[in-house]
Short mmCIF file of C-alpha atoms in Angstrom, two decimals:
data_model
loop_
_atom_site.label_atom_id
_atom_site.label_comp_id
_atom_site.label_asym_id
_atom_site.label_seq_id
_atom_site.Cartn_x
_atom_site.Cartn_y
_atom_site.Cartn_z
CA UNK I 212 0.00 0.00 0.00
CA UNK I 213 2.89 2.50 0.64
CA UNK I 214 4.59 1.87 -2.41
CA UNK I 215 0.98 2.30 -3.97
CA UNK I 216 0.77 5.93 -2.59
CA UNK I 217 4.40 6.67 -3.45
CA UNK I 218 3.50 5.91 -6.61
CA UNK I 219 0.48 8.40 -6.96
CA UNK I 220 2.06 10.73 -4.74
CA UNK I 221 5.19 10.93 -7.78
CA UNK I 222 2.26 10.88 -10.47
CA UNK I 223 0.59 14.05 -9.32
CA UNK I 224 4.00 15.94 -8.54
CA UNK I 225 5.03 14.79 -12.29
CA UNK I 226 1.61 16.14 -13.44
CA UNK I 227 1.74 19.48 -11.75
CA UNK I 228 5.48 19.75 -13.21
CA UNK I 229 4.27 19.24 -16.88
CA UNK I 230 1.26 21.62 -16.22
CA UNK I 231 3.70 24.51 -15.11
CA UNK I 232 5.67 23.55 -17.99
CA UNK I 233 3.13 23.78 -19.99
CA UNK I 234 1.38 27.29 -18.70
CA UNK I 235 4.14 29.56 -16.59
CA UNK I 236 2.67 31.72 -14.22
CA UNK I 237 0.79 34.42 -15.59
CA UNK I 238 -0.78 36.15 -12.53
CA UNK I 239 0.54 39.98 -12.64
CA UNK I 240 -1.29 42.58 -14.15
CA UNK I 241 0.39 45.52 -16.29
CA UNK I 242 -0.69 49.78 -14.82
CA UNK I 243 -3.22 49.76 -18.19
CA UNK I 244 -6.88 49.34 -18.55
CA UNK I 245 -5.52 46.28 -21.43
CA UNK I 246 -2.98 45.18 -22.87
CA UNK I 247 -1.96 41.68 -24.94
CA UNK I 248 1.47 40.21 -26.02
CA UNK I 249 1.47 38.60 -28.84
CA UNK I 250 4.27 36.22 -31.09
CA UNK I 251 4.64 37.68 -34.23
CA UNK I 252 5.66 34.69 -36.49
CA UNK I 253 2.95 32.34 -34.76
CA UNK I 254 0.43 34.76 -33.54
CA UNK I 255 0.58 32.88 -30.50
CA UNK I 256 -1.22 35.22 -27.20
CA UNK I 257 1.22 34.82 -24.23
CA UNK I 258 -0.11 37.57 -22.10
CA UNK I 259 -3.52 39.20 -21.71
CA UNK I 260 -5.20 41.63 -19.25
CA UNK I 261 -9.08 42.50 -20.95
CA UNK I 262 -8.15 41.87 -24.40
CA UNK I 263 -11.53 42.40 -26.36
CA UNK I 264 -12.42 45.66 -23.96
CA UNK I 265 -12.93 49.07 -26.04
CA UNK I 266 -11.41 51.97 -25.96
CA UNK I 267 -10.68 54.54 -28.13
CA UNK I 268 -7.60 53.79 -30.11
CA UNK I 269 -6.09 57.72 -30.34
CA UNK I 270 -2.77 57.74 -32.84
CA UNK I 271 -3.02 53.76 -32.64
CA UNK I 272 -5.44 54.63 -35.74
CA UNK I 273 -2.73 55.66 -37.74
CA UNK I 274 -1.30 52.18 -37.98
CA UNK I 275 -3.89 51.93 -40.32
CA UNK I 276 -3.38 54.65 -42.14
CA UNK I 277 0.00 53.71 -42.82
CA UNK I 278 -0.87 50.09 -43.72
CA UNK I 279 -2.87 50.80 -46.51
CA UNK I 280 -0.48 53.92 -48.12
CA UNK I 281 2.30 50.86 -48.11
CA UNK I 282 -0.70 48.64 -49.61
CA UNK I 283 -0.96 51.27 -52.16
CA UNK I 284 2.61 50.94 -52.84
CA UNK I 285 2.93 47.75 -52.79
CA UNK I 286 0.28 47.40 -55.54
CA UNK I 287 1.91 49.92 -57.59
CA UNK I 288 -0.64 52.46 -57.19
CA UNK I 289 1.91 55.31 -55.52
CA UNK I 290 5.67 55.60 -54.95
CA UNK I 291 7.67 56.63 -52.32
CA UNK I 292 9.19 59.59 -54.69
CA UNK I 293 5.69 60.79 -55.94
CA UNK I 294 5.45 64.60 -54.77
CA UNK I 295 2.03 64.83 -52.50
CA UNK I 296 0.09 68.39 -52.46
CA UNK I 297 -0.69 69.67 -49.33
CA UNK I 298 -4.54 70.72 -49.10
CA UNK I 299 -5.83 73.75 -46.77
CA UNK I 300 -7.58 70.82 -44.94
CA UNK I 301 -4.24 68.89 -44.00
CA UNK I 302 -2.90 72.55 -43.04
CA UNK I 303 -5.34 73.16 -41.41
CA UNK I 304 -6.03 69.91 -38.69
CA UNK I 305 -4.87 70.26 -35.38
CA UNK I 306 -3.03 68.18 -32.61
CA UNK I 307 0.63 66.67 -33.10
CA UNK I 308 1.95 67.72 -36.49
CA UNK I 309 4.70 67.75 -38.98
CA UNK I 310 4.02 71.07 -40.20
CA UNK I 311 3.36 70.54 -43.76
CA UNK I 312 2.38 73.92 -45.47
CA UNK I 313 -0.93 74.52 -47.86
CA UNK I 314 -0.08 74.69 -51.49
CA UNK I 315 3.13 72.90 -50.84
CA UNK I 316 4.13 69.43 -52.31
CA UNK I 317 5.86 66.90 -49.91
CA UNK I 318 7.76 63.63 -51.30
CA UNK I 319 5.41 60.80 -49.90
CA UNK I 320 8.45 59.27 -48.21
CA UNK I 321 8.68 62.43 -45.71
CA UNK I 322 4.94 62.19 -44.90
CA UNK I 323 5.46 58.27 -44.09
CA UNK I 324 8.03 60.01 -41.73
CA UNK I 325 5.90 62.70 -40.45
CA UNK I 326 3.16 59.59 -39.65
CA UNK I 327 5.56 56.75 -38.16
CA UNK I 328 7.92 59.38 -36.22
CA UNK I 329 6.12 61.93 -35.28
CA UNK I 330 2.60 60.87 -35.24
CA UNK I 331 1.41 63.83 -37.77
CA UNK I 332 -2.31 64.42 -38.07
CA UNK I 333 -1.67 66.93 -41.05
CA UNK I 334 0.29 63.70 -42.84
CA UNK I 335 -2.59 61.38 -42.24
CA UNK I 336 -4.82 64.01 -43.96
CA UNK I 337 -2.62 64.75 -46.59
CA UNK I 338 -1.69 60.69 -47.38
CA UNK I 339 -5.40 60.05 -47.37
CA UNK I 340 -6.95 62.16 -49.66
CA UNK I 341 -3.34 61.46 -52.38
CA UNK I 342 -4.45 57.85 -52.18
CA UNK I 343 -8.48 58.03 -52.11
CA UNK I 344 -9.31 61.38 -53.60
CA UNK I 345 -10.42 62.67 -49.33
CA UNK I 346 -10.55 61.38 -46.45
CA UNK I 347 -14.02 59.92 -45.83
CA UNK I 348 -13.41 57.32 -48.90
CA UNK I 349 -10.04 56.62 -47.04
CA UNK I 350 -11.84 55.88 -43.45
CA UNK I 351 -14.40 53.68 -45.48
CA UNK I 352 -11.24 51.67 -46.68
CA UNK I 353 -9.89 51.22 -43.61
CA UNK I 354 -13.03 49.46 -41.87
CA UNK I 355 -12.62 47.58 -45.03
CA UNK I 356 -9.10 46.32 -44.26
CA UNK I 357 -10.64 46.36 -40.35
CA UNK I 358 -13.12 43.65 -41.24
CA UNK I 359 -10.85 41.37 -43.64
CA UNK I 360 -8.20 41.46 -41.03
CA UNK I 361 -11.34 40.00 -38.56
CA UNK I 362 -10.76 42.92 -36.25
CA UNK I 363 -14.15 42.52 -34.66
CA UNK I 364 -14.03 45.21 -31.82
CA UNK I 365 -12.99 47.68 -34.29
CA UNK I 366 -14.77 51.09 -36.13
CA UNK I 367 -12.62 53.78 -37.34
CA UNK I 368 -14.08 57.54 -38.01
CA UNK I 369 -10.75 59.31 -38.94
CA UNK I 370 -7.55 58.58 -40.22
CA UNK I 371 -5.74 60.25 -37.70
CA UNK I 372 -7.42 58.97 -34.10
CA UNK I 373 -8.77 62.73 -33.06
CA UNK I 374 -12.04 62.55 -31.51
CA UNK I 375 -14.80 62.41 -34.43
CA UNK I 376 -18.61 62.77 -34.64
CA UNK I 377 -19.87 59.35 -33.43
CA UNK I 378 -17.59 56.60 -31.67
CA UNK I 379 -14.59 55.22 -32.89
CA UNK I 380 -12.94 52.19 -30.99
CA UNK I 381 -10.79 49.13 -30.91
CA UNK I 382 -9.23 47.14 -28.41
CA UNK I 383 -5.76 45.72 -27.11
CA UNK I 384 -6.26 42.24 -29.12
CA UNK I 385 -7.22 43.91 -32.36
CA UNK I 386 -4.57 45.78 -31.96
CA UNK I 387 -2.31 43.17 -31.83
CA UNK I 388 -3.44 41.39 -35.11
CA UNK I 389 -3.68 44.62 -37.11
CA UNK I 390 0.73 45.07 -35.87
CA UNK I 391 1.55 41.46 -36.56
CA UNK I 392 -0.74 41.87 -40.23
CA UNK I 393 1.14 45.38 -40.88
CA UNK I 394 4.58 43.78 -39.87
CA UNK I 395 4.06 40.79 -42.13
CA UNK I 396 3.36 42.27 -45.04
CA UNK I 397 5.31 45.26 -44.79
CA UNK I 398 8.32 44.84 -42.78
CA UNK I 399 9.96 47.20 -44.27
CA UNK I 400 7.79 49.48 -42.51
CA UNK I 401 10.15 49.42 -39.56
CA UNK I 402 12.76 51.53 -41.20
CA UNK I 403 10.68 54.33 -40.23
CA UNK I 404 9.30 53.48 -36.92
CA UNK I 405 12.67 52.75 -35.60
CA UNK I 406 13.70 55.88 -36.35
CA UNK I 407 14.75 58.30 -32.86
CA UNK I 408 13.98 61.60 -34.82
CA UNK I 409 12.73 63.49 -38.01
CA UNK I 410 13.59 66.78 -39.38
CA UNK I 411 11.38 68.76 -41.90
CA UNK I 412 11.22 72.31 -42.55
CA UNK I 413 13.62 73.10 -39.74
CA UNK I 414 11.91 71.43 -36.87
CA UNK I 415 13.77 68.50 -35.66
CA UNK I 416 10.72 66.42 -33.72
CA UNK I 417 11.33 63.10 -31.59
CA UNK I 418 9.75 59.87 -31.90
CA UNK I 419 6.99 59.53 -28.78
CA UNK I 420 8.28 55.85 -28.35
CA UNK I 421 10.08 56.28 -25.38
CA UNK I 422 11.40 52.34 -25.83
CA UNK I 423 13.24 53.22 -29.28
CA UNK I 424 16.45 54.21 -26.82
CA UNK I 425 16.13 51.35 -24.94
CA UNK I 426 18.92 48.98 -25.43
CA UNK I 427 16.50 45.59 -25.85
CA UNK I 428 15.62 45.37 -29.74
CA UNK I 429 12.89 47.67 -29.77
CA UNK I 430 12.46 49.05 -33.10
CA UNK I 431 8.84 50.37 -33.21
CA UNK I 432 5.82 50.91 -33.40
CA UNK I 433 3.38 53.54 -32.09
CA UNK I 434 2.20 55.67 -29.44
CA UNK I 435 -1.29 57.26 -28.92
CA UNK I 436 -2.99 59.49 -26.05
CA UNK I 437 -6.69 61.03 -25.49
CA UNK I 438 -7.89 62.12 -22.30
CA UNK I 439 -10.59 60.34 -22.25
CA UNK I 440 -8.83 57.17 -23.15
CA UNK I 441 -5.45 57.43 -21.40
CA UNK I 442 -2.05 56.64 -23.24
CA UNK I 443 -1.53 53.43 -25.31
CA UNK I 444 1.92 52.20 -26.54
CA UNK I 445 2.52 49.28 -28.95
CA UNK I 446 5.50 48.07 -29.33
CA UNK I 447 7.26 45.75 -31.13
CA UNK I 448 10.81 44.38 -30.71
CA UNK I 449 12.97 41.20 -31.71
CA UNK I 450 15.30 39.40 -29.82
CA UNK I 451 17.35 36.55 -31.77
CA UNK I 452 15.11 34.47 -33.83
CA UNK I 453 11.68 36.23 -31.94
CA UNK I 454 9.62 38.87 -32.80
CA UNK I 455 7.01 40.14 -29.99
CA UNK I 456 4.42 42.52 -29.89
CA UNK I 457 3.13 44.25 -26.79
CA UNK I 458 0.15 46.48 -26.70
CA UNK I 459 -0.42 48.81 -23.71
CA UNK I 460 -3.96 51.07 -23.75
CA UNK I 461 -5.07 53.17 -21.08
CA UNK I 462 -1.97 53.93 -19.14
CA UNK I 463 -1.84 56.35 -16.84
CA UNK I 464 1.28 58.58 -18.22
CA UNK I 465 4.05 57.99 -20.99
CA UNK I 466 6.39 56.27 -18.52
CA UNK I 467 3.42 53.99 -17.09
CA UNK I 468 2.86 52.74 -20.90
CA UNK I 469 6.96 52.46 -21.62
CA UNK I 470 7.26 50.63 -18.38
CA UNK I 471 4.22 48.41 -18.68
CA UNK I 472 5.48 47.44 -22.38
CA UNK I 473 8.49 46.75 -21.44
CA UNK I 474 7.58 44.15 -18.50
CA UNK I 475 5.58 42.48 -21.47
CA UNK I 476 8.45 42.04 -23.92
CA UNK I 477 10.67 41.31 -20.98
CA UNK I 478 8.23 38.14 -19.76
CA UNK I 479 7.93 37.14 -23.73
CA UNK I 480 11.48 37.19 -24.09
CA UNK I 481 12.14 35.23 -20.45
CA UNK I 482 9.38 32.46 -20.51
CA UNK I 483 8.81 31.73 -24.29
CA UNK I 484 11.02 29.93 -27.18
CA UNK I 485 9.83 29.16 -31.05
CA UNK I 486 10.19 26.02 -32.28
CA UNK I 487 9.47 24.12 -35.19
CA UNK I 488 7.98 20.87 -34.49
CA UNK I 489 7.94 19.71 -38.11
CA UNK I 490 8.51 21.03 -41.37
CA UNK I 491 6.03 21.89 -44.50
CA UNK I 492 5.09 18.94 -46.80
CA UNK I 493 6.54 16.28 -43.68
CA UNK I 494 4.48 13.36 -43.87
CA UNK I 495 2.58 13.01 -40.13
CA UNK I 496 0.05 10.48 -41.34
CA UNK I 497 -2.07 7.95 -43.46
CA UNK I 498 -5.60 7.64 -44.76
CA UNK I 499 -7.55 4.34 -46.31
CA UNK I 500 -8.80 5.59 -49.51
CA UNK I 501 -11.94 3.52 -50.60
CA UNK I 502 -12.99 3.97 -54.76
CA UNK I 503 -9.59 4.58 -55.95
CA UNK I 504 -6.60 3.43 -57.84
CA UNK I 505 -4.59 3.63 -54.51
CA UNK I 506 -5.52 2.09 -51.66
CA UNK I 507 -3.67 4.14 -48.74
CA UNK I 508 -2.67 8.27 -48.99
CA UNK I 509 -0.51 9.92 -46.99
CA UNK I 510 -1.12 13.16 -45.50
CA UNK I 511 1.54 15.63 -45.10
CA UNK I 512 1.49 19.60 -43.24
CA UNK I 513 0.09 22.10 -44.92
CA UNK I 514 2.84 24.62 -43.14
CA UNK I 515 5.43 24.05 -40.77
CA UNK I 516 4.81 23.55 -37.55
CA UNK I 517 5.99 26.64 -35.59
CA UNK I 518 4.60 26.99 -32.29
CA UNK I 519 5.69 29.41 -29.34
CA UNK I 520 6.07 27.47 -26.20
CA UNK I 521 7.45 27.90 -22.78
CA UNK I 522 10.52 27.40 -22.31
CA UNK I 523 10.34 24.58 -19.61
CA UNK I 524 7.66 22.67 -22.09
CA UNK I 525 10.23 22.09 -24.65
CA UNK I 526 11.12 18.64 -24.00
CA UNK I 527 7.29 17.81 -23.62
CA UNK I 528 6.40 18.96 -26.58
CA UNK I 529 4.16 15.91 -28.51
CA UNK I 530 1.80 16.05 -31.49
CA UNK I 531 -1.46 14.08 -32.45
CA UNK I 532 -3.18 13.95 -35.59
CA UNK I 533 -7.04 14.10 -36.38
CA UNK I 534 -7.69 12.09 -39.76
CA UNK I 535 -10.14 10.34 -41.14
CA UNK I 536 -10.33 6.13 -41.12
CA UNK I 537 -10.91 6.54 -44.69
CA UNK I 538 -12.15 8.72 -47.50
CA UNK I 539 -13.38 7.95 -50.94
CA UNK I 540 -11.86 8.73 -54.04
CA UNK I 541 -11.08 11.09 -56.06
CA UNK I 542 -8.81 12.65 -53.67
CA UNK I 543 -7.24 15.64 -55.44
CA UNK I 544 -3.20 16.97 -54.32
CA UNK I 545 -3.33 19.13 -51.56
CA UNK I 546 -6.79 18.55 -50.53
CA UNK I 547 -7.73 19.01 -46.62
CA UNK I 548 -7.82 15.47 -44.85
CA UNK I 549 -8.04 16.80 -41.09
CA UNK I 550 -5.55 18.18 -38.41
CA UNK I 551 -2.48 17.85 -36.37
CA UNK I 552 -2.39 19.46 -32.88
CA UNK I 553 1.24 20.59 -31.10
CA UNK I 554 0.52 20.11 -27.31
CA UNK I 555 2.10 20.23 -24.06
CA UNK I 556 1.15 18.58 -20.66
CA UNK I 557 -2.38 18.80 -22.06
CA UNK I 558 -2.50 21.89 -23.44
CA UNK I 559 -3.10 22.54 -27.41
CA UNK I 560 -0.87 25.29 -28.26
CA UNK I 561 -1.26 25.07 -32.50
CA UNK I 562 -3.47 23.64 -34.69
CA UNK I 563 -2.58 23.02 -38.11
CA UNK I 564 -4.15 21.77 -41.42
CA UNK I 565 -3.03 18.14 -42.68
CA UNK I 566 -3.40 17.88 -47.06
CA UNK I 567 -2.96 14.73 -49.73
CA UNK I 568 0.43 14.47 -50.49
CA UNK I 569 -1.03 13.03 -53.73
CA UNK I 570 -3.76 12.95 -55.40
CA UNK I 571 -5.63 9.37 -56.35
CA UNK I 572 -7.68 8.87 -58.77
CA UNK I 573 -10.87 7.19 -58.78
CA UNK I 574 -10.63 3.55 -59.27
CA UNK I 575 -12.76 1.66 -62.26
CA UNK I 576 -16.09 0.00 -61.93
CA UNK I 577 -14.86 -3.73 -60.29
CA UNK I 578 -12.45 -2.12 -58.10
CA UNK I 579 -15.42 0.43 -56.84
CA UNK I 580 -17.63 -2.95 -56.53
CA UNK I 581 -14.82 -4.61 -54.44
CA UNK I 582 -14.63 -1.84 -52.32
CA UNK I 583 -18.20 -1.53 -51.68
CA UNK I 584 -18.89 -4.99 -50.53
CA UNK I 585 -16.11 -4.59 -47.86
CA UNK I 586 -17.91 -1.70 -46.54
CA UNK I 587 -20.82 -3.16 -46.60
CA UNK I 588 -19.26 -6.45 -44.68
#
């Protein structure tokens, strides 16, 4: 009986070890109303304190507004060279500025600048209505790009973030997604968020990212404050092989944000490791095929398997698959079959799609026949 309870006494501290492994304590709370810390390559969530809660997203907004002027480029649409005119009503809109002048043109590249650096309303206005003629059209493309990107707790009404007729809002996990989108697609981006300063027409301006002269890989990405919202930092930074983003809304001041960002990419980079647990195409699995000229298909991942773990879960890392018994032919190359799950001590961390490494055609009429009477057996 004592070695019985030994025994069970060693199974439940072995348990509890994998389970800590497999989920590190997460029980402080940042000096923010939200905030969410997110893996960039796997879009993995490691930290998050009232993700989906609204708020208004101040110069956060012009994340947006950048996204879709290097959309615009990317498509071909405008170049960084193209000379931009200034309008009375870019001259004209208050709050934090580069100080573009009416009647003016302005290489596109130095608005970009006057956006990323120095969080310039007057840019915003002035980018907007050069890519969609003014800037209601632009707003209407932006909750376009909102609801493709499945940010579901967010409405933009301006394409700067200053308060606006009706409510505009977004929250700490939308947030997130719409950074790790932006950085995907346009990494290049961070040439000009990284950047400590920007000069135009005489006035030399910081960057309001506090974190950019932090010694820690912080190279972006933006600030944003409203009274009535507080002040929101997110920030991105890499470290080795990792790329994290931390989003901070509703601080208190600009060192509560810096300092509340920071303890996020600090934790990310302390407790968390990528790792691939196998690689595109790898074969994880088999399938009966029934009706074909083959009578077995493999099943290979659609991607590779990067996940974002804890550190101390690394050597418990397993996977399982989720396939079919069988499936009837024809089966065509690269056709979804089911699922293979990374875990940890319990805990599903990835899920990823498993496709036909082949295709098989469908077998003829006696083979079909055969098959059919052994189902039917």
């Amino acid at each position: 009986m004592r070695r019985i309870i030994i025994s069970l006494v060693c199974l439940a501290l072995f348990t509890a070890a994998q389970a800590r492994a497999a989920n590190p304590i997460r029980t402080f709370r940042i000096a923010a109303r939200s905030g969410v810390l997110m893996n960039t390559a796997t879009g993995q969530v490691l930290f998050s304190q009232e993700p989906q809660k609204t708020i208004a997203p101040a110069s956060f907004t012009k994340l947006m507004t950048l996204f879709l002027v290097f959309d615009a480029i990317k498509d071909g649409q405008i170049g960084l060279s193209d000379l931009v005119p200034i309008s009375e009503k870019a001259w004209r809109t208050g709050g934090s500025k580069m100080f573009i002048r009416a009647g003016k043109r302005v290489m596109l590249e130095d608005l970009i600048k006057g956006i990323a650096v120095v969080s310039g309303n007057d840019a915003c206005v002035a980018v907007a209505e050069y890519v969609a003629g003014d800037t209601s059209p632009f707003v209407e493309l932006m909750n376009h790009k909102a609801r493709r990107l499945g940010l579901k707790n967010t409405h933009f009404r301006s394409v700067h973030g200053l308060p606006r007729e009706g409510e505009q809002f977004t929250c700490a996990f939308d947030m997130a997604v719409l950074a790790r989108s932006y950085l995907l697609r346009h990494p290049e981006a961070l040439k000009y968020h990284s950047m400590k300063s920007f000069t135009f027409s005489n006035i030399t301006q910081r960057n309001r990212n506090g974190l950019l002269w932090i010694d820690m890989g912080v190279d972006g990405l933006k600030t944003g404050h409203l009274k009535s919202a507080g002040y929101h930092l997110l920030a991105t930074a890499k470290n080795e092989l990792t790329r994290l983003i931390a989003v901070v809304m509703g601080a208190k001041g600009f060192s509560a944000r810096e300092n509340e960002a920071l303890k996020l990419l600090h934790y990310g980079f302390r407790n968390f490791v990528n790792m691939k647990v196998f690689d595109k195409g790898q074969i994880l699995g088999q399938v009966e095929v029934y009706h074909g000229t083959e009578t077995r298909l493999e099943a290979s991942a659609a991607q590779d398997g990067l996940v974002t773990v804890p550190k101390r879960a690394r050597k418990d890392i397993t996977w399982e698959t989720r396939l079919p018994r069988r499936i009837m032919a024809p089966v065509a190359l690269g056709q979804p079959l089911g699922h293979v799950r990374i875990k940890a001590g319990g805990k599903t961390f990835r899920e990823f799609k498993l496709v036909a490494a082949q295709s098989v055609d469908r077998a003829g009429f006696m083979v079909r026949l055969i098959h059919s009477a052994a189902l039917m057996s």
